[in-house]
Tab-separated table of C-alpha atoms and ligand atoms in Angstrom:
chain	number	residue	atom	x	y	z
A	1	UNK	CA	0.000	0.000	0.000
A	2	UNK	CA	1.469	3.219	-1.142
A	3	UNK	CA	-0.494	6.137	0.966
A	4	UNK	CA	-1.457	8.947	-1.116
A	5	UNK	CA	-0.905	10.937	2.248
A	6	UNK	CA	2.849	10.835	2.590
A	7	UNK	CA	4.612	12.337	-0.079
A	8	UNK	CA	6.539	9.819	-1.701
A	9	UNK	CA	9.773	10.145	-0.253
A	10	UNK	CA	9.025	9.741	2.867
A	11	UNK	CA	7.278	6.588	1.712
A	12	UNK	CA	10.913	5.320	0.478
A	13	UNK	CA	12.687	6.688	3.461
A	14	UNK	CA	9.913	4.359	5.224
A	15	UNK	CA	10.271	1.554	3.415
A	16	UNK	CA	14.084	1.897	3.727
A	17	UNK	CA	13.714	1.557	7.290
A	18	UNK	CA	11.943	-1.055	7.272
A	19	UNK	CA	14.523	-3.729	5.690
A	20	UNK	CA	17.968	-2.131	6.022
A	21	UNK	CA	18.800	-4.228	9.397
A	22	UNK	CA	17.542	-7.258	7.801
A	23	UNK	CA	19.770	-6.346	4.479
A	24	UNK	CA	22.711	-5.891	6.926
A	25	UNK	CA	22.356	-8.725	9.234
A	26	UNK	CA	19.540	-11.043	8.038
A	27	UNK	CA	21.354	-14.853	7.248
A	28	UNK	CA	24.574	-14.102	9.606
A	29	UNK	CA	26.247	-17.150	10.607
A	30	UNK	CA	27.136	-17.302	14.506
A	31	UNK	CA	30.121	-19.799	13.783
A	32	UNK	CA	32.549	-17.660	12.164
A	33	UNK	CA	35.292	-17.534	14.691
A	34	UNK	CA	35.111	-14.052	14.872
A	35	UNK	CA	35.494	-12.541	11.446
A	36	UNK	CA	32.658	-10.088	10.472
A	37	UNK	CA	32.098	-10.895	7.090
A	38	UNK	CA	31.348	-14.989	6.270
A	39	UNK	CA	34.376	-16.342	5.099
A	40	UNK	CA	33.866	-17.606	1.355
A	41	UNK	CA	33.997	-21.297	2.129
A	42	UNK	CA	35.278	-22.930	-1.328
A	43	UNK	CA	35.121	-26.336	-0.694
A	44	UNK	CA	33.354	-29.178	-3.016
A	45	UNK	CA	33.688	-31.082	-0.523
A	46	UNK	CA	33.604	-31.444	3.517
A	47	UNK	CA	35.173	-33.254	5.740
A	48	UNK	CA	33.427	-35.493	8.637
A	49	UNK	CA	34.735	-35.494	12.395
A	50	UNK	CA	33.547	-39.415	12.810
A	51	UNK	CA	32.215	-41.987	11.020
A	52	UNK	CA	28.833	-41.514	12.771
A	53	UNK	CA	28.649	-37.592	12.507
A	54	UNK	CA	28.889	-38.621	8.403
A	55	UNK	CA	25.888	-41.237	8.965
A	56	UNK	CA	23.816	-38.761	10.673
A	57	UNK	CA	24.572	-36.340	7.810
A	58	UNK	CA	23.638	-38.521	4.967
A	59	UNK	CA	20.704	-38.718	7.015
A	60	UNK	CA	20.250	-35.455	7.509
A	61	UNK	CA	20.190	-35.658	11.977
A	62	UNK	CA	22.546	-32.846	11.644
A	63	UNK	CA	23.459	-30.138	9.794
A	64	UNK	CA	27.022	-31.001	8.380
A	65	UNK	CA	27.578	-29.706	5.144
A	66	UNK	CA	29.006	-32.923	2.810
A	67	UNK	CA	29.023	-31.626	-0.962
A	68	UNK	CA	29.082	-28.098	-2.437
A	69	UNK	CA	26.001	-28.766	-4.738
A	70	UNK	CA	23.920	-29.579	-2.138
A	71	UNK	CA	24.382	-26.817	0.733
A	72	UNK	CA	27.527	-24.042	1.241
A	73	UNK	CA	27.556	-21.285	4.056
A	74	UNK	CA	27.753	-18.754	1.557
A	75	UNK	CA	24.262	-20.074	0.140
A	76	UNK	CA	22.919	-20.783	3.427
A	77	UNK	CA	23.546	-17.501	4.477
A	78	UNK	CA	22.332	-15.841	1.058
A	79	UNK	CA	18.999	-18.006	1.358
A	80	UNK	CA	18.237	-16.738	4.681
A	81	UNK	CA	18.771	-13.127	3.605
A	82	UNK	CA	16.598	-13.490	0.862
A	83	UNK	CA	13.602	-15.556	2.912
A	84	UNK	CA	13.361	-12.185	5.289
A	85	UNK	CA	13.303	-9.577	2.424
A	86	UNK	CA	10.358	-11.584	0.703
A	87	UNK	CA	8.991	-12.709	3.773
A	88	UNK	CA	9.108	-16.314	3.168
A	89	UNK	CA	9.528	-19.223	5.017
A	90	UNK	CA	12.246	-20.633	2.986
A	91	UNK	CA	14.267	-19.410	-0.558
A	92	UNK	CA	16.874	-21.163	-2.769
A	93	UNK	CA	19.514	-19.573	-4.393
A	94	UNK	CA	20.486	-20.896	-7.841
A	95	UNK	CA	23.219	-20.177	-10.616
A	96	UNK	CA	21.251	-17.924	-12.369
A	97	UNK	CA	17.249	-16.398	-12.777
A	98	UNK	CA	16.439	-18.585	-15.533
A	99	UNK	CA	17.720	-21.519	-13.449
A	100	UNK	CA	15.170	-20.304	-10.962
A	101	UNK	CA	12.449	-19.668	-13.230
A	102	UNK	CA	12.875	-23.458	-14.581
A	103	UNK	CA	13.364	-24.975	-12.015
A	104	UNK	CA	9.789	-23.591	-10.494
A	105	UNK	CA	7.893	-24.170	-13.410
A	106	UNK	CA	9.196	-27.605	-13.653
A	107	UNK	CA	8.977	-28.467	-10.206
A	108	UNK	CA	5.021	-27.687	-10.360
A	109	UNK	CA	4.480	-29.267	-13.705
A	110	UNK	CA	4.309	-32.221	-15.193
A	111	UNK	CA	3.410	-34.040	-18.931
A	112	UNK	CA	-0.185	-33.083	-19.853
A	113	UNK	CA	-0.290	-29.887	-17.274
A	114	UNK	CA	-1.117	-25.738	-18.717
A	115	UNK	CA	0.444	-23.299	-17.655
A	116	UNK	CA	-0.972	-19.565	-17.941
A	117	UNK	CA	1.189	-16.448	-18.339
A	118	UNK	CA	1.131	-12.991	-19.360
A	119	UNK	CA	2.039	-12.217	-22.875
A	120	UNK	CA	4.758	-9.301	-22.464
A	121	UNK	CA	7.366	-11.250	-20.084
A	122	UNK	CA	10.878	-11.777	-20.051
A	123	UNK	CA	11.875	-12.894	-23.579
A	124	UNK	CA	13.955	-16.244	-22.221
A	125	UNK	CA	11.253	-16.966	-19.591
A	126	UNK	CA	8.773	-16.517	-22.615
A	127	UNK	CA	10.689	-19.093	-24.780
A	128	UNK	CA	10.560	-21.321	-21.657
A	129	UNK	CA	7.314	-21.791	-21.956
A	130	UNK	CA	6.459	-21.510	-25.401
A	131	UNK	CA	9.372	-23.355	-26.764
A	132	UNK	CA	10.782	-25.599	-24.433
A	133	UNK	CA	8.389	-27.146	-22.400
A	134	UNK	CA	5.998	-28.822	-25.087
A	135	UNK	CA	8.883	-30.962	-25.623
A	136	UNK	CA	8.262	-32.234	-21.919
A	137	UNK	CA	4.050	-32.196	-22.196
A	138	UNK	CA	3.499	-28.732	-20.842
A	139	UNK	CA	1.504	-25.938	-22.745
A	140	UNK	CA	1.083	-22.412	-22.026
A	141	UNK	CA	-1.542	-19.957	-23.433
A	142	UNK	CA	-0.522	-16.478	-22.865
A	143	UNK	CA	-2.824	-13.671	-22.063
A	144	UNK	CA	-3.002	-9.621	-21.138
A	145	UNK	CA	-1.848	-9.817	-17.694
A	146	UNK	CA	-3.711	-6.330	-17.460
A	147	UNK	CA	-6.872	-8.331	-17.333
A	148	UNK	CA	-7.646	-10.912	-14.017
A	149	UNK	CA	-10.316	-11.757	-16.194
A	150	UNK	CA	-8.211	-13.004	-18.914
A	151	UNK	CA	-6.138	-15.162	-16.638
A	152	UNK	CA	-9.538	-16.784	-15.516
A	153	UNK	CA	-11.210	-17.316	-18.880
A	154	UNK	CA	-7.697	-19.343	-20.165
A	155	UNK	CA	-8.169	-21.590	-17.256
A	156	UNK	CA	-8.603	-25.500	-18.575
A	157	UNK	CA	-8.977	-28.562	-16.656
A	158	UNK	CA	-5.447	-29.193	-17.113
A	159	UNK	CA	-4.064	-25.951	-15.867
A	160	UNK	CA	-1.863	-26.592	-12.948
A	161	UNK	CA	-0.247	-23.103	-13.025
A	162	UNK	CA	-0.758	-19.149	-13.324
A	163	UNK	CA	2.394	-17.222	-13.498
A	164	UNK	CA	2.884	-13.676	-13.088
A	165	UNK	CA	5.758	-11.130	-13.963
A	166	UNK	CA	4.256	-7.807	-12.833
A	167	UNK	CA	5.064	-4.682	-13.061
A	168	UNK	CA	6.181	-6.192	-16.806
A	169	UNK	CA	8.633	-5.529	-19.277
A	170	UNK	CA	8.754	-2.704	-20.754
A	171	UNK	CA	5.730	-0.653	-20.370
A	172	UNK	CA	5.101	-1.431	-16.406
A	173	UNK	CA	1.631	-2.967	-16.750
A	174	UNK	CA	0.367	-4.043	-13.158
A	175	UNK	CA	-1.269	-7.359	-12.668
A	176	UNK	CA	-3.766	-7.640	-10.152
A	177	UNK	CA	-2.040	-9.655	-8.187
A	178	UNK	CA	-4.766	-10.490	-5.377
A	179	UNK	CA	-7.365	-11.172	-7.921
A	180	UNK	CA	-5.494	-13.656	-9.630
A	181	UNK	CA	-4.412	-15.332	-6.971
A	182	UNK	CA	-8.071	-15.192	-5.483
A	183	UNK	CA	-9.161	-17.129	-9.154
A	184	UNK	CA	-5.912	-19.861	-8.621
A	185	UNK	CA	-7.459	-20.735	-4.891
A	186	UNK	CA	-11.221	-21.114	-5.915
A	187	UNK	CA	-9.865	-23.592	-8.718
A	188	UNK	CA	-7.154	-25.070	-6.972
A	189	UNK	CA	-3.979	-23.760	-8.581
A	190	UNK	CA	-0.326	-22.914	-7.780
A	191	UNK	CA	1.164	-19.496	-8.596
A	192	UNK	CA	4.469	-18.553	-9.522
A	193	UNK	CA	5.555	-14.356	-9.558
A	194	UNK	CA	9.137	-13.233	-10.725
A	195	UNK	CA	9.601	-10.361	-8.628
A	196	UNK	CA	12.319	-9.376	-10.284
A	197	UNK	CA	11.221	-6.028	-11.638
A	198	UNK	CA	9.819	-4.552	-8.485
A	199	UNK	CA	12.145	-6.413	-5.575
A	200	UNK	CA	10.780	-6.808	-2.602
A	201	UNK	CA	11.537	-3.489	-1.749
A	202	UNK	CA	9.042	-1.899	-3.627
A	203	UNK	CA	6.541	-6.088	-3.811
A	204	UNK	CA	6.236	-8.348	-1.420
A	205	UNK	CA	3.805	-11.033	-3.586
A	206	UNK	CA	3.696	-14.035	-0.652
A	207	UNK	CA	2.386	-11.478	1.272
A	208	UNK	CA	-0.406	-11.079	-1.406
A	209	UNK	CA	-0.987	-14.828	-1.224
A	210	UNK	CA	1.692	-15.973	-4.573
A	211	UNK	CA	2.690	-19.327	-3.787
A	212	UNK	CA	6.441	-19.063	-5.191
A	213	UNK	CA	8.399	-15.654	-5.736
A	214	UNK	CA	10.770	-16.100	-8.526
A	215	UNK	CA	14.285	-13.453	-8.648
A	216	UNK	CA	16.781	-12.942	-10.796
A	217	UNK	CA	19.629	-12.311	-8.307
A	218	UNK	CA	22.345	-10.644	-11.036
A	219	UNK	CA	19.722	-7.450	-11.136
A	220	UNK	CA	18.459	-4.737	-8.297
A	221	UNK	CA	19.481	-7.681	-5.581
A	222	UNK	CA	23.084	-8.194	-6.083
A	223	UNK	CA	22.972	-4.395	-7.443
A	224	UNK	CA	26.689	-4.173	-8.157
A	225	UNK	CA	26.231	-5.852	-12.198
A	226	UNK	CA	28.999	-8.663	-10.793
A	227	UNK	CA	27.489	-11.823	-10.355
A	228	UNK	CA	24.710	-13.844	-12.047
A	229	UNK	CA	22.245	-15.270	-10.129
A	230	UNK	CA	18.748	-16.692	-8.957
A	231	UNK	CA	16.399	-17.418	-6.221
A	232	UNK	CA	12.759	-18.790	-5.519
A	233	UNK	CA	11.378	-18.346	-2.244
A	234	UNK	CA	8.124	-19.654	-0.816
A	235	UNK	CA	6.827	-22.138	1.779
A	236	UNK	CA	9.268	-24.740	2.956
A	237	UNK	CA	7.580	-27.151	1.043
A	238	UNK	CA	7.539	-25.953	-2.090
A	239	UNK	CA	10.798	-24.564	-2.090
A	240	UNK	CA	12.479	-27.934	-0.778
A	241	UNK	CA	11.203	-29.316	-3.698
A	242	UNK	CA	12.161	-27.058	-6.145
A	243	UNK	CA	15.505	-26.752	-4.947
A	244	UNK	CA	16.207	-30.521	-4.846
A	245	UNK	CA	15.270	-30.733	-8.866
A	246	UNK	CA	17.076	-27.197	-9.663
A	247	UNK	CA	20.161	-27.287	-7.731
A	248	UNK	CA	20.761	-30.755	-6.974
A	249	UNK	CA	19.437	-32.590	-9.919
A	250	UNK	CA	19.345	-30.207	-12.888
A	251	UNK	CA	23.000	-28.973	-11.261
A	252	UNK	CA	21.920	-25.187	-10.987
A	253	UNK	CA	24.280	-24.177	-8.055
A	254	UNK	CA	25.143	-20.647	-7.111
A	255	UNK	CA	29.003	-20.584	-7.096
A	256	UNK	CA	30.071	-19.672	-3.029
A	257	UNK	CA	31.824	-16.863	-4.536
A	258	UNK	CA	28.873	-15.185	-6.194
A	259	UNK	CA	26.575	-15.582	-3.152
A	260	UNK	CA	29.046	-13.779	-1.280
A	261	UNK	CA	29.377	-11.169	-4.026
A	262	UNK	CA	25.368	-11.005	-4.141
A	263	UNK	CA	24.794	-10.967	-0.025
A	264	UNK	CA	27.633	-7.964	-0.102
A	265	UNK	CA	25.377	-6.543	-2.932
A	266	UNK	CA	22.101	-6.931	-0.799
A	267	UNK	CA	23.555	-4.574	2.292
A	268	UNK	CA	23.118	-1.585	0.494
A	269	UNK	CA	19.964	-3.033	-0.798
A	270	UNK	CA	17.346	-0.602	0.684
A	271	UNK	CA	19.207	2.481	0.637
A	272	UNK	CA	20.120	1.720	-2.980
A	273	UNK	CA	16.196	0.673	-3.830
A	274	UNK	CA	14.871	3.902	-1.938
A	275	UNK	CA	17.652	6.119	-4.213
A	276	UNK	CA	16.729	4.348	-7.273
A	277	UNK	CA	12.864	4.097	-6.915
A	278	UNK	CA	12.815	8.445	-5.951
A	279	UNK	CA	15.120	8.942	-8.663
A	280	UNK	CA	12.896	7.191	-11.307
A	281	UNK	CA	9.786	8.901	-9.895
A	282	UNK	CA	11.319	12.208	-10.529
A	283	UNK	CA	12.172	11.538	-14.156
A	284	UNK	CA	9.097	9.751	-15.220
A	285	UNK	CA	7.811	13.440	-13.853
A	286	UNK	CA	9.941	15.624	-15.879
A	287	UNK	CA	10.206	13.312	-19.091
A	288	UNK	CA	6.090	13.735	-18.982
A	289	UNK	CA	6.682	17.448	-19.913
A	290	UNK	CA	9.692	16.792	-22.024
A	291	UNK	CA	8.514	18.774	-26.142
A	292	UNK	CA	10.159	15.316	-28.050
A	293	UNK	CA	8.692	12.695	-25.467
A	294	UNK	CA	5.387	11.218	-27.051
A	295	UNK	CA	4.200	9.032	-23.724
A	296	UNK	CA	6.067	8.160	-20.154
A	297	UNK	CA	5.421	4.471	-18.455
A	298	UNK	CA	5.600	4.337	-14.761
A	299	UNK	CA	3.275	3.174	-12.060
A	300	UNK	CA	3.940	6.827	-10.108
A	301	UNK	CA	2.057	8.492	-12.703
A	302	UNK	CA	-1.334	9.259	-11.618
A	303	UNK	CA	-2.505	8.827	-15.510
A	304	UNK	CA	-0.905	4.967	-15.924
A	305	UNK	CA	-3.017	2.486	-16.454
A	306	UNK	CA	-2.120	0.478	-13.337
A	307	UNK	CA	-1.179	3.277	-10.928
A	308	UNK	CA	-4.088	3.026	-8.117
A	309	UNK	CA	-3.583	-1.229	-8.164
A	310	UNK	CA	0.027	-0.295	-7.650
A	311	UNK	CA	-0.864	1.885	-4.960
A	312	UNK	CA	-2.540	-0.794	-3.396
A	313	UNK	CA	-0.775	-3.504	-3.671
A	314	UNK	CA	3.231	-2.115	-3.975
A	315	UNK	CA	5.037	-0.833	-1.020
A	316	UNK	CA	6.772	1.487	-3.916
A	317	UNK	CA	6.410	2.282	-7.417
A	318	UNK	CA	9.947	0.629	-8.759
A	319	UNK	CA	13.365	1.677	-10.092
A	320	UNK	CA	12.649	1.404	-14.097
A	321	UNK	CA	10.581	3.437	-16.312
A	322	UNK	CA	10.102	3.841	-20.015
A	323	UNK	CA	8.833	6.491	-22.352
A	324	UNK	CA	8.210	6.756	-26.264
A	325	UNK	CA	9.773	9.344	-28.475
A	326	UNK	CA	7.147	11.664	-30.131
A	327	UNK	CA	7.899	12.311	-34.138
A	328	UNK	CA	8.624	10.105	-36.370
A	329	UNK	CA	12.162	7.934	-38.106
A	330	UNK	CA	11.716	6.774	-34.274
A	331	UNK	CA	13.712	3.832	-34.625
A	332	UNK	CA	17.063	5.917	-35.736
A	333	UNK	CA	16.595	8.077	-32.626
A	334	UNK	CA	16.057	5.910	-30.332
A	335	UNK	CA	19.597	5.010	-31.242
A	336	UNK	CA	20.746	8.390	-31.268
A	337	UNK	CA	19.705	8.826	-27.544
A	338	UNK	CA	21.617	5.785	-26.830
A	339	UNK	CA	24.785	6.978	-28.209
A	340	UNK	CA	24.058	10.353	-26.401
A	341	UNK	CA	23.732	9.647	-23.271
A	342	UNK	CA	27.161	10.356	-20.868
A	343	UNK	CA	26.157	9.134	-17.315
A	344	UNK	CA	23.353	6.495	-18.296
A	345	UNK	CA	24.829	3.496	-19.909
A	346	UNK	CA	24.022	1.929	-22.750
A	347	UNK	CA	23.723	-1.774	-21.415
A	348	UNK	CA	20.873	-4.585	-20.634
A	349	UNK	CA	20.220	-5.653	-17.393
A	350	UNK	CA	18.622	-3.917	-15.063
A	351	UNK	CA	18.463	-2.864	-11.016
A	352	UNK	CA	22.269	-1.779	-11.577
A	353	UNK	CA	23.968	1.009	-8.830
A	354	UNK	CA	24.027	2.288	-12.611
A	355	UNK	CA	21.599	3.688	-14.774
A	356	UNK	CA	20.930	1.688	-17.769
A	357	UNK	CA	19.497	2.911	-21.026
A	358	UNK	CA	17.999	-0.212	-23.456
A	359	UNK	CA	16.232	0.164	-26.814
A	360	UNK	CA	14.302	-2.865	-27.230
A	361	UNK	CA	13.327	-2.095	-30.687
A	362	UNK	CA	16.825	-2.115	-32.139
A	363	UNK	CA	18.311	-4.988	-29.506
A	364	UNK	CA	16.367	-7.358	-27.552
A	365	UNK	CA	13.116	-7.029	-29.532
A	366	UNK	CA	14.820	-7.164	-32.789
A	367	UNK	CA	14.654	-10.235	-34.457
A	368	UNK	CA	10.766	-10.099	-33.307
A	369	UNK	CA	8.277	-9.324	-36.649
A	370	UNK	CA	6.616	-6.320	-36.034
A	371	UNK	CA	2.803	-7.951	-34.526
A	372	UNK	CA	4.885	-10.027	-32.139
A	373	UNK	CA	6.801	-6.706	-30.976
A	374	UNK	CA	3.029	-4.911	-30.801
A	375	UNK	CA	1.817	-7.619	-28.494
A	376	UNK	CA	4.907	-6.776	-26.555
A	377	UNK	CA	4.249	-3.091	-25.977
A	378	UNK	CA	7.113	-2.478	-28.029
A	379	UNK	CA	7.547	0.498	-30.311
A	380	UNK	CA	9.873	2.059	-32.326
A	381	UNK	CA	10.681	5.217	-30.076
A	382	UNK	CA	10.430	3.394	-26.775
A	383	UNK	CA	13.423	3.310	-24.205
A	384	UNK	CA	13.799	1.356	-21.139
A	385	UNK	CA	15.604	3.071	-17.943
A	386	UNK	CA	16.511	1.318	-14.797
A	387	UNK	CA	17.494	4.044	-12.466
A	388	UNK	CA	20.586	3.444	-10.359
A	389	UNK	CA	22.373	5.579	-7.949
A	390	UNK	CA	23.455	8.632	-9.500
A	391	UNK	CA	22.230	11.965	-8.484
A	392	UNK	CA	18.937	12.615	-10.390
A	393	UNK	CA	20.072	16.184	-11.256
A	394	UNK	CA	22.921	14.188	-13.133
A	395	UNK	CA	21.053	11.875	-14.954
A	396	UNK	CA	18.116	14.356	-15.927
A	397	UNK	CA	20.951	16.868	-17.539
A	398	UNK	CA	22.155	13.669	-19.555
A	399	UNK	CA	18.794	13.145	-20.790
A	400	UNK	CA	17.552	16.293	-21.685
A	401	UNK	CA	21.192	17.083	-23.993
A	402	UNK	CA	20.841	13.380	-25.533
A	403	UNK	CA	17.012	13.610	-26.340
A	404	UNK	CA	18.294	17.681	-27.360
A	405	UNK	CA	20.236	15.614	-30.581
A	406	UNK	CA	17.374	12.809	-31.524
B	501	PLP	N1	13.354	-12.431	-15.094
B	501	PLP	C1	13.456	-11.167	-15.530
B	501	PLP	C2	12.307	-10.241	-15.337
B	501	PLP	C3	14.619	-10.726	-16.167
B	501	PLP	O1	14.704	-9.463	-16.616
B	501	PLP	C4	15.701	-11.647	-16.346
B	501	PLP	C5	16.938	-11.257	-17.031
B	501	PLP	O2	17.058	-10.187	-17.595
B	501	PLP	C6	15.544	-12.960	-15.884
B	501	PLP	C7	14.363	-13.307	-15.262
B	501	PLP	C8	16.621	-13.996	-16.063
B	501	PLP	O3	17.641	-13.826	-15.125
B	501	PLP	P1	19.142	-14.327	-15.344
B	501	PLP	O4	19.731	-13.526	-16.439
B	501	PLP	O5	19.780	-14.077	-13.999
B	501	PLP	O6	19.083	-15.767	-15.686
């Protein structure tokens, strides 16, 4: 819930407080002889005191690590960081989002089951689904997220699963979250959300009733652009399942090193969150008024689509934003503001300490015909911006003189 009575900042600053002691200490390990920061404990492989202490562990009485693949302090100490950001009884760190995002749908799903999901999502995730799966028995029909209703009427007697990706990629459509988990319950479904857009910073979805929360790690959580990685996080259940097909049978293991890189990342999580999320507020504002800006896409504008559900059911309205240049040739200046830009980087990814500029039509969306890119909100002129740390003065100067030579 995002009060229309506190003026936004103070909302972050709120927020902020909130989950910076959890970012900070959340997941420490009391056996550390001392040092601070966990050690980063590379080791395939662990040793056993006795013969009976290694019994017990193969039976799990205890909890001695044995094999890198199947537990690590650094991942321990990452998945308990991760379980009190999203609220969740358990999480499981894997080697990268996708790994994550397979390993949940696959852990749900088996030959014969249908899967529904929104039709602008994650390209890879998308392909997942549409390409991949069938192989295995699995179908997906993929609808307007914008519309609960949609979700409900694509609902067969096979469907096992509804999965959501909201605010989504790149025009920051909101999914009624509550309302589509309210239609999974009544018909006995699971649901999946990747969270990955909004963190849980600025969505908590188990807290709106999601069954699974899907992340990739290498974006807003890790923050620094220096490690790849995933999580799911959800009841105990379902994440001890997913986590023994993804990490221990498929082999999707976060690398000790990365989940220490990633927990260092999450520290600074909140600050960097309530920095990024003010900083894209402001220049969703001041783009709005911009002369060569046709239309501006973030849930902080009062006039988007999905701004009072995100009031309701965000704690914030996010760190990326897009907007659509007005005229036309739009696709050769949408690469001109690319190569203008000084302080904004021209890069994918997303939930950076820097601010990244994309141009779907010219890069990710460009192999896509031009109905496909429709159906993905994507247009010529449009430019995706995931707001980092830099001052907001900054980046607004570098803006306004790279959209002053498009
Ligand atoms: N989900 C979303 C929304 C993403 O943007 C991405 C990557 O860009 C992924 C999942 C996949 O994550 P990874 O690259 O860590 O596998």
């Amino acid at each position: 819930m995002i009060s229309t009575a506190t003026p936004y900042p103070a909302v972050l600053a709120a927020r902020a407080g909130q989950l910076s002691t959890m970012c900070v200490h959340a997941g420490e390990d009391a056996s550390r002889h001392g040092a601070l920061d966990l050690p980063i404990t590379l080791s395939s492989a662990f040793g056993f005191e006795s013969a009976d202490e290694a019994a017990a562990a193969f039976k799990r009485e205890n909890d001695a690590y044995i094999y890198g693949r199947w537990g690590n302090p650094n991942i321990d100490a990452l998945e308990a960081k991760l379980a009190a950001l999203e609220g969740a009884q358990a999480a499981s760190v894997t080697a990268s989002g996708m790994a994550a995002i397979s390993g949940a749908v696959m852990s749900i799903c088996q030959s014969g089951d249908h899967v529904v999901a929104p039709r602008s999502m994650y390209a890879e995730s998308a392909r997942l689904l549409r390409e991949r799966l069938p192989r295995f028995g699995v179908t997906t029909t993929f609808v307007d997220a914008r519309d609960a209703g949609a979700y409900a009427a694509a609902i067969r007697k096979e469907t096992r699963l509804l999965y959501l990706e909201t605010p989504s990629n790149p025009v920051l459509a909101v999914a009624d979250v509550g309302e589509i988990v309210r239609v999974a319950k009544e018909r006995g479904l699971l649901t999946i959300a990747d969270n990955t857009f909004a963190t849980p910073f600025s969505q908590t979805p188990l807290a709106l009733g999601v069954d699974l929360v899907v992340h990739s790690m290498t974006k807003a959580l890790g923050g620094h652009g220096d490690a790849i990685g995933g999580a799911l996080a959800g009841s105990r259940a379902l994440v001890d399942v997913a986590r023994d097909l993804v990490v221990k049978g498929f082999g999707g293991v976060l690398a000790p090193f990365n989940a220490f890189l990633i927990d260092r990342g999450l520290r600074t999580f909140a600050l960097r969150q309530a920095q990024a999320c003010a900083t894209a507020a402001t220049l969703a504002a001041r783009l709005k008024t911009h002369p060569k800006i046709a239309r501006v896409y973030h849930p902080s504008l009062p006039d988007h689509a999905g701004h009072a559900l995100a009031r309701q059911q965000m704690h914030a309205f996010g760190s990326l934003l897009s907007f659509e240049l007005a005229g036309g040739d739009a696709l050769a200046r949408g690469k001109r503001v690319l190569e203008g830009v000084r302080v904004a980087t021209h890069a994918v990814s997303l939930g950076d300490v820097r601010t990244l500029l994309v141009h779907p039509a010219s890069t990710t969306h460009s192999t896509m015909n031009v109905e496909t890119r429709a159906l993905a909100d994507v247009t010529d002129g449009l430019l995706r911006l995931s707001a980092g740390i830099e001052s907001a003065e900054d980046l607004w100067g570098d803006l306004d003189q790279a959209l002053a030579r498009a």
